[in-house]
Structures are given as structure tokens and as C-alpha cells.
Amino acid sequence: MPTTRARIQNLLPAMGPAAQRIAEFVIDHPDEVVHMSVSEVAERTESSEGSVVGFCKAVGAKGFQQLKILLAQEIVQPVQYIHEDLSPRDDAPAVIAKIFNSNIQTLQATASVLDADALARAVKLIKRAKRIEIYGIGSSATIAEDVYYRMLRIGLNAVAVTDSHIQAISASRTGPDVATLTISHSGSTYETVLATRLAKEAGAHTICVTNFGKSPIQAFADVLLYTMAQETRFRTEAMTSRLAQLAIIDTLIACLALADYDTSVDVLKSTCDVLSLKRY
């Protein structure tokens, strides 16, 4: 048995009932675990998210994400860290075909799960808000910055908050006149889950763009906009999920602009004039 699972097997007899259920599931289904969220593992093992995180630390990992990486290192081919569909022998045409096909499938799958009613609710909450705060960490931070730019172009009072400390402070100081938009593929990143929870507790209206499936962030979201990206979830940076997130943002911005058509057109014309000064 590979090292990580062997260590878990050795520690299993000293564990409590919940930890033993988690341990047995990890030992028997490592290929599933690397693609699951902490919430999904908790549900499958009839335990809590806290129990799953505690188990991970008890077996020597810093958290659930690191446990997935340790398992993945033992069961996947190294090339899958680049992209899960690739083979080491793929030439440029094969890479082009596989990457583009994966991206197309992601966009089609995301379109099939994107809830029009949820999108309409998100538009309503953002339009009513006096201020919009956008949260993202890591690869999601660039998406958050793009949302900020797009909202600015149509005249919305928005700000992207991508530093985890500032996120926590800013979220705790929101209120009923604020809408927050959190970008998180996994829905399990501690910093963005915390910011969303603090905003919710402060009375803000919370919107989340996250991948389809159970995750901790959902407990604090008023509106969920789902992507359907088959991301290799033991890899730390997003690839196909970025396209799905951007497609949802494009749709959201278009709906926001149409909801206040005249103002949006006027602001877009004005900002185009300003940007023209930047070009020769």
C-alpha cells in the first residue's frame, strides 16, 4: 500500500468512530477523494467537515487539500498535473485538440447548469446595492479584478478585495446595503469562505460563483451561480474553471447592463471616450 494510505491504516485502530469511517473511505476510494470537496467526503462518511479536516491533521496533512495532493502523488500520472487529459507523448496538434475540446465541454456543461432564476436574483441584489464587494484568492483573484473592471465600465460602485486580511475586515464591515460576489472554484478555500460568512453575518447579500457540487461556501450564499468544470481538483491552480467563471461573469454583466439600459449605455460611451485618450 502506498505511503499515505499505509500511514492511515496504521493509525486507524486508535481513531474515533467518525475518523475511522473517514479513514476507511480514503483507503478504499483514493481516486474518488482527490476529486471531491471536503463537504462531499463528510457526506459520504456521515461525518462533519470539521471531522474531515481534523482527520487530515491527525494523519500528518495540514488540511484536506494537502491530503488530496499526497494521495494524488501516489495514484496519478505526473502529466495530469498539467492537464488531466494529456499524455506525455502528445504532440502539439494533440494538445490543441484535447485542451480546446475540454474547454468547449466545460462551457457547454456550465450553460446547462446555470440557473436563469438565480442569475435574475443576483442581478436584482446587485442593482439594489449601494456597494458591491468582489472576493477572490489565488487564481480567482484575477477573475475578481476582471469583474471589478467590468462593473466599473457600466457605472456600478464596486471594489475587488483580493488580500485575505482586507477581505475579512471589509466583509465584517458590510451591511444590508452591500452585495458581495465571491469567486471560488472549489468553494472550500478558507479565506473566501470566511469572507463570505462574515459578510453574511453582517447582513450583506451574498452571491457566489462556484463549481457544481457540495462545498462549505454554499452555507453562506444567498445566490449560487454554478460552473461545471471538470477541474483536476488536486491541482492548485484553475484552468478550465476560469473560462466557465468568465462566461458567467460576461452573462451577469450583460444582464446588469440590460437591466439599466440607458444608464449603462451612457456610462459605456463615456468610459470609451476616456479610454480613447490612452490610444494613439
PDB file of C-alpha atoms in Angstrom:
ATOM      1  CA  MET A   1       0.000   0.000   0.000  1.00  0.00           C
ATOM      2  CA  PRO A   2       1.348   3.499  -0.869  1.00  0.00           C
ATOM      3  CA  THR A   3       2.837   5.556   1.943  1.00  0.00           C
ATOM      4  CA  THR A   4      -0.094   7.865   2.710  1.00  0.00           C
ATOM      5  CA  ARG A   5      -2.693   5.114   2.884  1.00  0.00           C
ATOM      6  CA  ALA A   6      -0.308   2.858   4.810  1.00  0.00           C
ATOM      7  CA  ARG A   7       0.131   5.605   7.418  1.00  0.00           C
ATOM      8  CA  ILE A   8      -3.633   5.995   7.696  1.00  0.00           C
ATOM      9  CA  GLN A   9      -4.050   2.219   8.011  1.00  0.00           C
ATOM     10  CA  ASN A  10      -1.541   2.118  10.889  1.00  0.00           C
ATOM     11  CA  LEU A  11      -3.279   4.963  12.742  1.00  0.00           C
ATOM     12  CA  LEU A  12      -6.810   3.658  12.154  1.00  0.00           C
ATOM     13  CA  PRO A  13      -7.170   1.474  15.317  1.00  0.00           C
ATOM     14  CA  ALA A  14      -6.548   4.485  17.597  1.00  0.00           C
ATOM     15  CA  MET A  15      -9.117   6.701  15.860  1.00  0.00           C
ATOM     16  CA  GLY A  16     -12.624   7.537  16.984  1.00  0.00           C
ATOM     17  CA  PRO A  17     -15.689   6.236  15.104  1.00  0.00           C
ATOM     18  CA  ALA A  18     -16.049   9.225  12.744  1.00  0.00           C
ATOM     19  CA  ALA A  19     -12.329   9.314  11.933  1.00  0.00           C
ATOM     20  CA  GLN A  20     -12.359   5.565  11.280  1.00  0.00           C
ATOM     21  CA  ARG A  21     -15.168   5.957   8.745  1.00  0.00           C
ATOM     22  CA  ILE A  22     -13.228   8.702   7.008  1.00  0.00           C
ATOM     23  CA  ALA A  23     -10.010   6.666   7.095  1.00  0.00           C
ATOM     24  CA  GLU A  24     -11.648   3.599   5.583  1.00  0.00           C
ATOM     25  CA  PHE A  25     -13.232   5.681   2.833  1.00  0.00           C
ATOM     26  CA  VAL A  26      -9.894   7.308   1.967  1.00  0.00           C
ATOM     27  CA  ILE A  27      -8.077   3.960   1.937  1.00  0.00           C
ATOM     28  CA  ASP A  28     -10.720   2.291  -0.245  1.00  0.00           C
ATOM     29  CA  HIS A  29     -11.515   5.196  -2.602  1.00  0.00           C
ATOM     30  CA  PRO A  30      -8.405   7.408  -3.043  1.00  0.00           C
ATOM     31  CA  ASP A  31      -9.179   8.024  -6.732  1.00  0.00           C
ATOM     32  CA  GLU A  32     -12.567   9.483  -5.749  1.00  0.00           C
ATOM     33  CA  VAL A  33     -11.248  11.531  -2.833  1.00  0.00           C
ATOM     34  CA  VAL A  34      -8.813  13.537  -4.997  1.00  0.00           C
ATOM     35  CA  HIS A  35     -11.794  14.843  -6.987  1.00  0.00           C
ATOM     36  CA  MET A  36     -14.097  15.525  -4.004  1.00  0.00           C
ATOM     37  CA  SER A  37     -14.691  18.544  -1.788  1.00  0.00           C
ATOM     38  CA  VAL A  38     -14.452  18.367   1.989  1.00  0.00           C
ATOM     39  CA  SER A  39     -18.261  18.599   2.138  1.00  0.00           C
ATOM     40  CA  GLU A  40     -18.686  15.643  -0.204  1.00  0.00           C
ATOM     41  CA  VAL A  41     -16.324  13.466   1.849  1.00  0.00           C
ATOM     42  CA  ALA A  42     -18.173  14.474   5.021  1.00  0.00           C
ATOM     43  CA  GLU A  43     -21.489  13.492   3.450  1.00  0.00           C
ATOM     44  CA  ARG A  44     -20.212  10.147   2.140  1.00  0.00           C
ATOM     45  CA  THR A  45     -18.744   9.218   5.533  1.00  0.00           C
ATOM     46  CA  GLU A  46     -21.669  10.555   7.619  1.00  0.00           C
ATOM     47  CA  SER A  47     -19.371  12.947   9.439  1.00  0.00           C
ATOM     48  CA  SER A  48     -18.827  16.708   9.640  1.00  0.00           C
ATOM     49  CA  GLU A  49     -16.477  18.918   7.640  1.00  0.00           C
ATOM     50  CA  GLY A  50     -14.628  19.636  10.872  1.00  0.00           C
ATOM     51  CA  SER A  51     -14.138  15.898  11.421  1.00  0.00           C
ATOM     52  CA  VAL A  52     -12.663  15.522   7.924  1.00  0.00           C
ATOM     53  CA  VAL A  53     -10.230  18.406   8.488  1.00  0.00           C
ATOM     54  CA  GLY A  54      -9.333  17.021  11.929  1.00  0.00           C
ATOM     55  CA  PHE A  55      -8.679  13.603  10.406  1.00  0.00           C
ATOM     56  CA  CYS A  56      -6.359  15.138   7.808  1.00  0.00           C
ATOM     57  CA  LYS A  57      -4.301  16.831  10.502  1.00  0.00           C
ATOM     58  CA  ALA A  58      -4.235  13.652  12.591  1.00  0.00           C
ATOM     59  CA  VAL A  59      -2.607  11.742   9.729  1.00  0.00           C
ATOM     60  CA  GLY A  60       0.038  14.401   9.115  1.00  0.00           C
ATOM     61  CA  ALA A  61      -1.516  16.676   6.486  1.00  0.00           C
ATOM     62  CA  LYS A  62      -2.041  20.401   7.031  1.00  0.00           C
ATOM     63  CA  GLY A  63      -5.588  20.156   5.706  1.00  0.00           C
ATOM     64  CA  PHE A  64      -7.871  18.417   3.226  1.00  0.00           C
ATOM     65  CA  GLN A  65      -6.245  19.977   0.160  1.00  0.00           C
ATOM     66  CA  GLN A  66      -2.816  18.710   1.156  1.00  0.00           C
ATOM     67  CA  LEU A  67      -4.200  15.230   1.820  1.00  0.00           C
ATOM     68  CA  LYS A  68      -5.610  15.204  -1.729  1.00  0.00           C
ATOM     69  CA  ILE A  69      -2.235  16.245  -3.112  1.00  0.00           C
ATOM     70  CA  LEU A  70      -0.484  13.458  -1.171  1.00  0.00           C
ATOM     71  CA  LEU A  71      -2.975  10.895  -2.456  1.00  0.00           C
ATOM     72  CA  ALA A  72      -2.741  12.251  -5.990  1.00  0.00           C
ATOM     73  CA  GLN A  73       1.046  11.955  -5.994  1.00  0.00           C
ATOM     74  CA  GLU A  74       0.599   8.225  -5.413  1.00  0.00           C
ATOM     75  CA  ILE A  75      -2.209   7.440  -7.862  1.00  0.00           C
ATOM     76  CA  VAL A  76      -1.980   9.813 -10.863  1.00  0.00           C
ATOM     77  CA  GLN A  77       0.490  10.235 -13.686  1.00  0.00           C
ATOM     78  CA  PRO A  78       2.693  13.353 -13.309  1.00  0.00           C
ATOM     79  CA  VAL A  79       1.420  14.706 -16.636  1.00  0.00           C
ATOM     80  CA  GLN A  80      -2.030  15.078 -15.101  1.00  0.00           C
ATOM     81  CA  TYR A  81      -0.728  17.975 -13.032  1.00  0.00           C
ATOM     82  CA  ILE A  82      -0.510  19.844 -16.340  1.00  0.00           C
ATOM     83  CA  HIS A  83      -3.902  18.705 -17.617  1.00  0.00           C
ATOM     84  CA  GLU A  84      -5.825  15.551 -16.807  1.00  0.00           C
ATOM     85  CA  ASP A  85      -6.487  14.665 -20.468  1.00  0.00           C
ATOM     86  CA  LEU A  86      -2.875  14.775 -21.607  1.00  0.00           C
ATOM     87  CA  SER A  87      -0.365  12.025 -22.249  1.00  0.00           C
ATOM     88  CA  PRO A  88       3.434  12.540 -22.079  1.00  0.00           C
ATOM     89  CA  ARG A  89       3.672  11.541 -25.756  1.00  0.00           C
ATOM     90  CA  ASP A  90       1.143  14.114 -27.022  1.00  0.00           C
ATOM     91  CA  ASP A  91       2.424  16.417 -29.759  1.00  0.00           C
ATOM     92  CA  ALA A  92       1.222  19.993 -30.369  1.00  0.00           C
ATOM     93  CA  PRO A  93      -1.823  19.034 -32.510  1.00  0.00           C
ATOM     94  CA  ALA A  94      -2.967  16.531 -29.860  1.00  0.00           C
ATOM     95  CA  VAL A  95      -2.525  19.091 -27.071  1.00  0.00           C
ATOM     96  CA  ILE A  96      -4.512  21.674 -29.066  1.00  0.00           C
ATOM     97  CA  ALA A  97      -7.344  19.214 -29.700  1.00  0.00           C
ATOM     98  CA  LYS A  98      -7.539  17.995 -26.104  1.00  0.00           C
ATOM     99  CA  ILE A  99      -7.309  21.411 -24.427  1.00  0.00           C
ATOM    100  CA  PHE A 100      -9.833  23.078 -26.745  1.00  0.00           C
ATOM    101  CA  ASN A 101     -12.230  20.143 -26.518  1.00  0.00           C
ATOM    102  CA  SER A 102     -12.005  20.233 -22.713  1.00  0.00           C
ATOM    103  CA  ASN A 103     -12.750  23.960 -22.693  1.00  0.00           C
ATOM    104  CA  ILE A 104     -15.704  23.573 -25.070  1.00  0.00           C
ATOM    105  CA  GLN A 105     -17.167  20.800 -22.915  1.00  0.00           C
ATOM    106  CA  THR A 106     -16.763  22.982 -19.816  1.00  0.00           C
ATOM    107  CA  LEU A 107     -18.666  25.883 -21.391  1.00  0.00           C
ATOM    108  CA  GLN A 108     -21.449  23.620 -22.649  1.00  0.00           C
ATOM    109  CA  ALA A 109     -21.803  21.897 -19.273  1.00  0.00           C
ATOM    110  CA  THR A 110     -21.816  25.244 -17.435  1.00  0.00           C
ATOM    111  CA  ALA A 111     -24.545  26.590 -19.722  1.00  0.00           C
ATOM    112  CA  SER A 112     -26.648  23.522 -18.893  1.00  0.00           C
ATOM    113  CA  VAL A 113     -26.459  24.055 -15.106  1.00  0.00           C
ATOM    114  CA  LEU A 114     -26.585  27.868 -14.939  1.00  0.00           C
ATOM    115  CA  ASP A 115     -29.921  28.734 -13.306  1.00  0.00           C
ATOM    116  CA  ALA A 116     -31.643  31.676 -15.034  1.00  0.00           C
ATOM    117  CA  ASP A 117     -33.711  32.414 -11.914  1.00  0.00           C
ATOM    118  CA  ALA A 118     -30.568  32.510  -9.758  1.00  0.00           C
ATOM    119  CA  LEU A 119     -28.954  34.853 -12.282  1.00  0.00           C
ATOM    120  CA  ALA A 120     -32.013  37.137 -12.151  1.00  0.00           C
ATOM    121  CA  ARG A 121     -31.846  37.190  -8.332  1.00  0.00           C
ATOM    122  CA  ALA A 122     -28.153  38.083  -8.479  1.00  0.00           C
ATOM    123  CA  VAL A 123     -28.900  40.958 -10.858  1.00  0.00           C
ATOM    124  CA  LYS A 124     -31.624  42.254  -8.535  1.00  0.00           C
ATOM    125  CA  LEU A 125     -29.375  42.122  -5.449  1.00  0.00           C
ATOM    126  CA  ILE A 126     -26.515  43.890  -7.218  1.00  0.00           C
ATOM    127  CA  LYS A 127     -28.759  46.597  -8.676  1.00  0.00           C
ATOM    128  CA  ARG A 128     -30.231  47.326  -5.243  1.00  0.00           C
ATOM    129  CA  ALA A 129     -26.847  47.501  -3.517  1.00  0.00           C
ATOM    130  CA  LYS A 130     -25.101  50.782  -2.812  1.00  0.00           C
ATOM    131  CA  ARG A 131     -21.754  48.983  -2.978  1.00  0.00           C
ATOM    132  CA  ILE A 132     -20.539  45.681  -4.399  1.00  0.00           C
ATOM    133  CA  GLU A 133     -17.536  43.844  -2.944  1.00  0.00           C
ATOM    134  CA  ILE A 134     -15.873  41.108  -5.001  1.00  0.00           C
ATOM    135  CA  TYR A 135     -13.783  38.418  -3.287  1.00  0.00           C
ATOM    136  CA  GLY A 136     -11.238  36.059  -4.824  1.00  0.00           C
ATOM    137  CA  ILE A 137      -7.971  34.436  -3.774  1.00  0.00           C
ATOM    138  CA  GLY A 138      -5.196  32.941  -5.911  1.00  0.00           C
ATOM    139  CA  SER A 139      -6.319  32.193  -9.466  1.00  0.00           C
ATOM    140  CA  SER A 140      -9.789  33.512  -8.584  1.00  0.00           C
ATOM    141  CA  ALA A 141      -8.279  36.909  -7.735  1.00  0.00           C
ATOM    142  CA  THR A 142      -7.717  37.689 -11.408  1.00  0.00           C
ATOM    143  CA  ILE A 143     -11.373  36.895 -12.102  1.00  0.00           C
ATOM    144  CA  ALA A 144     -12.405  39.199  -9.238  1.00  0.00           C
ATOM    145  CA  GLU A 145     -10.315  42.015 -10.733  1.00  0.00           C
ATOM    146  CA  ASP A 146     -11.955  41.460 -14.110  1.00  0.00           C
ATOM    147  CA  VAL A 147     -15.424  41.652 -12.522  1.00  0.00           C
ATOM    148  CA  TYR A 148     -14.462  44.932 -10.864  1.00  0.00           C
ATOM    149  CA  TYR A 149     -13.299  46.386 -14.187  1.00  0.00           C
ATOM    150  CA  ARG A 150     -16.447  45.237 -15.985  1.00  0.00           C
ATOM    151  CA  MET A 151     -18.730  46.659 -13.290  1.00  0.00           C
ATOM    152  CA  LEU A 152     -16.824  49.935 -13.294  1.00  0.00           C
ATOM    153  CA  ARG A 153     -17.379  50.212 -17.057  1.00  0.00           C
ATOM    154  CA  ILE A 154     -21.170  50.147 -16.592  1.00  0.00           C
ATOM    155  CA  GLY A 155     -21.207  52.594 -13.691  1.00  0.00           C
ATOM    156  CA  LEU A 156     -21.511  50.332 -10.651  1.00  0.00           C
ATOM    157  CA  ASN A 157     -19.883  51.156  -7.326  1.00  0.00           C
ATOM    158  CA  ALA A 158     -17.737  48.055  -6.976  1.00  0.00           C
ATOM    159  CA  VAL A 159     -14.401  47.087  -5.450  1.00  0.00           C
ATOM    160  CA  ALA A 160     -12.301  43.923  -5.784  1.00  0.00           C
ATOM    161  CA  VAL A 161     -10.820  42.721  -2.490  1.00  0.00           C
ATOM    162  CA  THR A 162      -8.147  40.076  -3.063  1.00  0.00           C
ATOM    163  CA  ASP A 163      -5.997  40.330   0.080  1.00  0.00           C
ATOM    164  CA  SER A 164      -7.248  37.817   2.657  1.00  0.00           C
ATOM    165  CA  HIS A 165      -6.767  40.137   5.660  1.00  0.00           C
ATOM    166  CA  ILE A 166      -8.509  43.051   3.961  1.00  0.00           C
ATOM    167  CA  GLN A 167     -11.252  40.665   2.828  1.00  0.00           C
ATOM    168  CA  ALA A 168     -12.003  39.680   6.417  1.00  0.00           C
ATOM    169  CA  ILE A 169     -12.023  43.268   7.683  1.00  0.00           C
ATOM    170  CA  SER A 170     -14.034  44.626   4.764  1.00  0.00           C
ATOM    171  CA  ALA A 171     -16.569  41.774   4.848  1.00  0.00           C
ATOM    172  CA  SER A 172     -17.175  42.256   8.558  1.00  0.00           C
ATOM    173  CA  ARG A 173     -17.993  45.922   7.909  1.00  0.00           C
ATOM    174  CA  THR A 174     -20.580  45.358   5.194  1.00  0.00           C
ATOM    175  CA  GLY A 175     -24.327  45.524   5.812  1.00  0.00           C
ATOM    176  CA  PRO A 176     -27.768  45.228   4.177  1.00  0.00           C
ATOM    177  CA  ASP A 177     -26.917  47.869   1.544  1.00  0.00           C
ATOM    178  CA  VAL A 178     -23.926  45.833   0.286  1.00  0.00           C
ATOM    179  CA  ALA A 179     -23.851  42.892  -2.130  1.00  0.00           C
ATOM    180  CA  THR A 180     -20.826  40.611  -2.211  1.00  0.00           C
ATOM    181  CA  LEU A 181     -19.727  38.410  -5.099  1.00  0.00           C
ATOM    182  CA  THR A 182     -17.316  35.599  -4.234  1.00  0.00           C
ATOM    183  CA  ILE A 183     -15.381  33.677  -6.890  1.00  0.00           C
ATOM    184  CA  SER A 184     -14.239  30.234  -5.719  1.00  0.00           C
ATOM    185  CA  HIS A 185     -13.978  27.150  -7.918  1.00  0.00           C
ATOM    186  CA  SER A 186     -13.728  24.706  -5.025  1.00  0.00           C
ATOM    187  CA  GLY A 187     -15.971  26.598  -2.616  1.00  0.00           C
ATOM    188  CA  SER A 188     -13.597  25.332   0.053  1.00  0.00           C
ATOM    189  CA  THR A 189     -10.857  27.978   0.158  1.00  0.00           C
ATOM    190  CA  TYR A 190     -10.703  29.079   3.785  1.00  0.00           C
ATOM    191  CA  GLU A 191     -10.136  32.790   3.134  1.00  0.00           C
ATOM    192  CA  THR A 192     -13.054  33.276   0.748  1.00  0.00           C
ATOM    193  CA  VAL A 193     -15.395  31.087   2.783  1.00  0.00           C
ATOM    194  CA  LEU A 194     -14.545  33.207   5.843  1.00  0.00           C
ATOM    195  CA  ALA A 195     -15.088  36.486   3.972  1.00  0.00           C
ATOM    196  CA  THR A 196     -18.439  35.279   2.647  1.00  0.00           C
ATOM    197  CA  ARG A 197     -19.508  34.127   6.122  1.00  0.00           C
ATOM    198  CA  LEU A 198     -18.514  37.436   7.710  1.00  0.00           C
ATOM    199  CA  ALA A 199     -20.407  39.379   5.035  1.00  0.00           C
ATOM    200  CA  LYS A 200     -23.481  37.198   5.534  1.00  0.00           C
ATOM    201  CA  GLU A 201     -23.336  37.685   9.298  1.00  0.00           C
ATOM    202  CA  ALA A 202     -23.015  41.451   8.790  1.00  0.00           C
ATOM    203  CA  GLY A 203     -26.236  41.456   6.784  1.00  0.00           C
ATOM    204  CA  ALA A 204     -24.839  41.733   3.255  1.00  0.00           C
ATOM    205  CA  HIS A 205     -26.423  39.895   0.330  1.00  0.00           C
ATOM    206  CA  THR A 206     -24.023  37.182  -0.783  1.00  0.00           C
ATOM    207  CA  ILE A 207     -23.597  35.790  -4.302  1.00  0.00           C
ATOM    208  CA  CYS A 208     -21.128  33.024  -5.115  1.00  0.00           C
ATOM    209  CA  VAL A 209     -19.729  31.696  -8.386  1.00  0.00           C
ATOM    210  CA  THR A 210     -18.545  28.171  -7.603  1.00  0.00           C
ATOM    211  CA  ASN A 211     -18.362  24.720  -9.143  1.00  0.00           C
ATOM    212  CA  PHE A 212     -21.376  22.416  -9.047  1.00  0.00           C
ATOM    213  CA  GLY A 213     -21.399  20.097  -6.038  1.00  0.00           C
ATOM    214  CA  LYS A 214     -21.407  20.425  -2.268  1.00  0.00           C
ATOM    215  CA  SER A 215     -18.922  22.809  -0.648  1.00  0.00           C
ATOM    216  CA  PRO A 216     -18.645  24.846   2.597  1.00  0.00           C
ATOM    217  CA  ILE A 217     -19.252  28.226   0.932  1.00  0.00           C
ATOM    218  CA  GLN A 218     -22.797  27.284  -0.032  1.00  0.00           C
ATOM    219  CA  ALA A 219     -23.972  27.620   3.571  1.00  0.00           C
ATOM    220  CA  PHE A 220     -23.320  31.376   3.412  1.00  0.00           C
ATOM    221  CA  ALA A 221     -24.577  32.153  -0.108  1.00  0.00           C
ATOM    222  CA  ASP A 222     -27.911  33.800  -0.846  1.00  0.00           C
ATOM    223  CA  VAL A 223     -27.458  33.079  -4.561  1.00  0.00           C
ATOM    224  CA  LEU A 224     -25.317  30.371  -6.179  1.00  0.00           C
ATOM    225  CA  LEU A 225     -24.158  30.572  -9.791  1.00  0.00           C
ATOM    226  CA  TYR A 226     -22.661  27.211 -10.718  1.00  0.00           C
ATOM    227  CA  THR A 227     -19.889  26.364 -13.122  1.00  0.00           C
ATOM    228  CA  MET A 228     -19.453  22.795 -14.338  1.00  0.00           C
ATOM    229  CA  ALA A 229     -15.711  22.493 -14.836  1.00  0.00           C
ATOM    230  CA  GLN A 230     -14.037  19.100 -14.593  1.00  0.00           C
ATOM    231  CA  GLU A 231     -11.012  20.637 -12.915  1.00  0.00           C
ATOM    232  CA  THR A 232      -8.308  18.364 -11.580  1.00  0.00           C
ATOM    233  CA  ARG A 233      -9.052  19.295  -8.010  1.00  0.00           C
ATOM    234  CA  PHE A 234      -5.710  18.241  -6.538  1.00  0.00           C
ATOM    235  CA  ARG A 235      -4.042  20.837  -8.778  1.00  0.00           C
ATOM    236  CA  THR A 236      -3.711  24.175  -7.011  1.00  0.00           C
ATOM    237  CA  GLU A 237      -4.363  26.491  -9.978  1.00  0.00           C
ATOM    238  CA  ALA A 238      -7.523  26.696 -12.065  1.00  0.00           C
ATOM    239  CA  MET A 239      -7.553  26.048 -15.807  1.00  0.00           C
ATOM    240  CA  THR A 240     -10.889  25.185 -17.418  1.00  0.00           C
ATOM    241  CA  SER A 241     -12.794  26.654 -14.463  1.00  0.00           C
ATOM    242  CA  ARG A 242     -11.546  30.147 -15.364  1.00  0.00           C
ATOM    243  CA  LEU A 243     -13.350  30.012 -18.705  1.00  0.00           C
ATOM    244  CA  ALA A 244     -16.578  28.915 -17.046  1.00  0.00           C
ATOM    245  CA  GLN A 245     -16.280  31.661 -14.431  1.00  0.00           C
ATOM    246  CA  LEU A 246     -15.607  34.305 -17.087  1.00  0.00           C
ATOM    247  CA  ALA A 247     -18.590  33.110 -19.129  1.00  0.00           C
ATOM    248  CA  ILE A 248     -20.845  33.517 -16.098  1.00  0.00           C
ATOM    249  CA  ILE A 249     -19.387  36.963 -15.396  1.00  0.00           C
ATOM    250  CA  ASP A 250     -19.946  38.004 -19.037  1.00  0.00           C
ATOM    251  CA  THR A 251     -23.570  36.882 -18.729  1.00  0.00           C
ATOM    252  CA  LEU A 252     -24.044  38.639 -15.388  1.00  0.00           C
ATOM    253  CA  ILE A 253     -22.571  41.929 -16.651  1.00  0.00           C
ATOM    254  CA  ALA A 254     -24.725  41.812 -19.792  1.00  0.00           C
ATOM    255  CA  CYS A 255     -27.861  41.235 -17.701  1.00  0.00           C
ATOM    256  CA  LEU A 256     -26.891  44.089 -15.351  1.00  0.00           C
ATOM    257  CA  ALA A 257     -26.352  46.430 -18.288  1.00  0.00           C
ATOM    258  CA  LEU A 258     -29.686  45.492 -19.850  1.00  0.00           C
ATOM    259  CA  ALA A 259     -31.471  45.980 -16.503  1.00  0.00           C
ATOM    260  CA  ASP A 260     -30.474  49.684 -16.577  1.00  0.00           C
ATOM    261  CA  TYR A 261     -30.009  50.054 -20.308  1.00  0.00           C
ATOM    262  CA  ASP A 262     -29.903  53.838 -20.770  1.00  0.00           C
ATOM    263  CA  THR A 263     -27.521  54.479 -17.876  1.00  0.00           C
ATOM    264  CA  SER A 264     -25.256  51.610 -18.878  1.00  0.00           C
ATOM    265  CA  VAL A 265     -25.030  52.806 -22.478  1.00  0.00           C
ATOM    266  CA  ASP A 266     -24.256  56.370 -21.364  1.00  0.00           C
ATOM    267  CA  VAL A 267     -21.523  55.206 -18.978  1.00  0.00           C
ATOM    268  CA  LEU A 268     -20.047  52.846 -21.572  1.00  0.00           C
ATOM    269  CA  LYS A 269     -19.900  55.704 -24.093  1.00  0.00           C
ATOM    270  CA  SER A 270     -18.277  57.955 -21.503  1.00  0.00           C
ATOM    271  CA  THR A 271     -15.673  55.381 -20.487  1.00  0.00           C
ATOM    272  CA  CYS A 272     -14.932  54.632 -24.148  1.00  0.00           C
ATOM    273  CA  ASP A 273     -14.204  58.329 -24.653  1.00  0.00           C
ATOM    274  CA  VAL A 274     -11.888  58.308 -21.637  1.00  0.00           C
ATOM    275  CA  LEU A 275     -10.070  55.176 -22.846  1.00  0.00           C
ATOM    276  CA  SER A 276      -9.628  56.700 -26.279  1.00  0.00           C
ATOM    277  CA  LEU A 277      -7.174  59.106 -24.663  1.00  0.00           C
ATOM    278  CA  LYS A 278      -4.973  56.092 -23.926  1.00  0.00           C
ATOM    279  CA  ARG A 279      -4.612  55.113 -27.578  1.00  0.00           C
ATOM    280  CA  TYR A 280      -2.659  56.684 -30.435  1.00  0.00           C
TER     281      TYR A 280
END
